[in-house]
Structures are given as C-alpha cells and as structure tokens.
Amino acid sequence: MEETQDTPQRLFFALWPSDEERRALVRWREGQPLSGGRPVPSRNLHLTLAFAGDVDAATRDCLEQGAQQVRGAPFRMTLDRIGLFKRGLFWTGPSLCPPALGDLAAALAGLLADCGLEPDPRPFHPHVTLIRRLPGRLPEVSPPGGVWEADAFCLVCSRPGEGYEVLRTYPLGDSPPGSLSERSGSMG
Ligand code: 2AM
C-alpha cells in the first residue's frame, strides 16, 4: 500500500544498541542450547521504552517535537537477567532498572499522554526480545551479562512484514547523537 500523509504509522520509542552490543547478544544466543522459536534478527534487537501504536501525522509531529524536550541522562545497564513472557517471548534485560532508564521511560509515557495517546498501564519492564515463540519453559542458561551504554534514544517506525526504521535519534544529556550505530532494521 502506498504511504500517504494520512497513512497511520506504528511508532515506538526505543534504545537501539550499537553494532558491537548486538553482535555480543547474538554470539551469546548462538552459544546457548536453545531450539525452536523465531530468533529476532540482529538488526532488529532493541529495548522498547514506550509504545505509541498506530498514529496519524499530527500525533507523530507531537511525539517528535516533544521528544526533543526530553533530556534524560546517559546510563549503562547490564543484561544480567533472562525471562520468558507469555507466548514464548524469551528476553534479556537488567535485573535492576537504572534510575535514568526508568525516568526516561516515564518521561516518554508522559509524552505519549500529552500527545493524546494512552501509555501502557503496566509497569515498565525493560527487556530486549531475543526469541519469539520459544517452546517450553525458561531455559536454564546464564544471562548474557553484557553492558549496554545508552547515550541516545530513538523514535522507530514498525512496518509489519517489512522492517523497523529509525526515524529520529535524540541524545541523552549533552551527548552527541550517533554513537549508537546501525539504527535501522527489518522484521524477521
Ligand atoms: P516485545 O518485543 O515485547 O513484543 C515493536 O512492536 C516493539 O514495541 C516491540 O519491542 C514490542 O515489544 C513493543 N511493544 C510494546 N507494546 C506493544 C504492543 N501493544 N503491540 C506491539 N508491540 C508492542
């Protein structure tokens, strides 16, 4: 379908890892005795901060403008936890949410509300989805344990069946944008 100004876009805010961070995660995943399910392709690995859903052009503008006002602060987090959500969604994330990460997610939830959207009412649960529809129970494996350095967050468009496109990148604190690389991907 041809996209026009009126076509809704499915948007979300996310942390988009560096190439090195995503390679480390994939290396870890490949080293585990995991079978089945749909591994998320390396280029698509990310941590969702706030999911906006299908929005019109005016709402996208509102989100883009508002995100520029979100300062936040750079932070590091350790992927020292794994878990299994319903429908076999296998994830990794930090066992302790860094305060700066919680504050950032809260600020973006507030921005969603300011733009007329309904933020997810569930508590923020920072996670990077590694495999979808993994069969069985949570595997008994050690978490990846790598560190992610976050100095920016992104506004991302999800095109079902096609891919993720990073639309905008916003620095955290005074950091220059761009140190998180390969900010695009496609669904798999
Ligand atoms: P997930 O990995 O846990 O499925 C793009 O869809 C991103 O937004 C994914 O990281 C997804 O999380 C997240 N997301 C959060 N709420 C969602 C929703 N209601 N529908 C689709 N994706 C959602």
Short mmCIF file of N, CA, C and O in Angstrom, two decimals, residues 28-29 31-34 80-83 90-91 130 134 138-144:
data_model
loop_
_atom_site.label_atom_id
_atom_site.label_comp_id
_atom_site.label_asym_id
_atom_site.label_seq_id
_atom_site.Cartn_x
_atom_site.Cartn_y
_atom_site.Cartn_z
N TRP A 28 26.10 -14.60 22.09
CA TRP A 28 25.64 -15.29 23.31
C TRP A 28 24.48 -16.24 22.97
O TRP A 28 24.48 -17.40 23.37
N ARG A 29 23.52 -15.73 22.22
CA ARG A 29 22.34 -16.54 21.88
C ARG A 29 22.74 -17.80 21.12
O ARG A 29 22.22 -18.89 21.38
N GLY A 31 25.38 -19.38 21.35
CA GLY A 31 26.13 -20.31 22.20
C GLY A 31 25.26 -21.06 23.18
O GLY A 31 25.77 -21.87 23.95
N GLN A 32 23.96 -20.79 23.19
CA GLN A 32 23.08 -21.43 24.17
C GLN A 32 22.35 -22.63 23.55
O GLN A 32 22.09 -22.63 22.35
N PRO A 33 22.03 -23.60 24.38
CA PRO A 33 21.28 -24.76 23.86
C PRO A 33 19.79 -24.43 23.72
O PRO A 33 18.96 -24.95 24.45
N LEU A 34 19.48 -23.53 22.79
CA LEU A 34 18.09 -23.10 22.58
C LEU A 34 17.64 -23.62 21.24
O LEU A 34 18.37 -23.49 20.25
N ASP A 80 21.72 -8.79 32.87
CA ASP A 80 22.04 -9.86 33.81
C ASP A 80 20.80 -10.66 34.20
O ASP A 80 20.77 -11.30 35.24
N ARG A 81 19.78 -10.58 33.37
CA ARG A 81 18.58 -11.34 33.67
C ARG A 81 17.99 -11.88 32.36
O ARG A 81 18.09 -11.22 31.31
N ILE A 82 17.39 -13.04 32.44
CA ILE A 82 16.61 -13.56 31.30
C ILE A 82 15.22 -13.90 31.83
O ILE A 82 15.03 -14.06 33.03
N GLY A 83 14.27 -14.00 30.92
CA GLY A 83 12.92 -14.36 31.35
C GLY A 83 12.10 -14.81 30.16
O GLY A 83 12.54 -14.74 28.99
N PHE A 90 11.07 -14.84 24.74
CA PHE A 90 12.29 -15.01 25.53
C PHE A 90 13.09 -13.71 25.48
O PHE A 90 13.38 -13.19 24.40
N TRP A 91 13.44 -13.19 26.65
CA TRP A 91 14.06 -11.85 26.70
C TRP A 91 15.24 -11.82 27.64
O TRP A 91 15.40 -12.68 28.51
N LEU A 130 14.60 -11.60 22.50
CA LEU A 130 15.64 -12.36 21.79
C LEU A 130 15.05 -13.41 20.85
O LEU A 130 15.57 -13.65 19.76
N LEU A 134 9.34 -19.16 21.68
CA LEU A 134 10.24 -20.23 22.12
C LEU A 134 9.40 -21.29 22.83
O LEU A 134 8.67 -20.97 23.77
N LEU A 138 11.34 -21.65 30.64
CA LEU A 138 12.53 -20.79 30.61
C LEU A 138 13.77 -21.68 30.65
O LEU A 138 13.93 -22.49 31.58
N PRO A 139 14.65 -21.56 29.65
CA PRO A 139 15.83 -22.41 29.64
C PRO A 139 16.75 -22.09 30.82
O PRO A 139 16.82 -20.94 31.27
N GLU A 140 17.43 -23.11 31.31
CA GLU A 140 18.37 -22.90 32.43
C GLU A 140 19.72 -22.51 31.88
O GLU A 140 20.63 -23.34 31.77
N VAL A 141 19.85 -21.26 31.51
CA VAL A 141 21.11 -20.75 30.97
C VAL A 141 21.44 -19.46 31.71
O VAL A 141 20.55 -18.79 32.24
N SER A 142 22.72 -19.13 31.74
CA SER A 142 23.14 -17.88 32.39
C SER A 142 22.82 -16.72 31.48
O SER A 142 22.96 -16.83 30.25
N PRO A 143 22.45 -15.57 32.03
CA PRO A 143 22.15 -14.40 31.19
C PRO A 143 23.38 -13.94 30.42
O PRO A 143 24.51 -14.28 30.79
N PRO A 144 23.17 -13.13 29.36
CA PRO A 144 24.31 -12.67 28.56
C PRO A 144 25.31 -11.86 29.37
O PRO A 144 26.52 -11.98 29.17
#
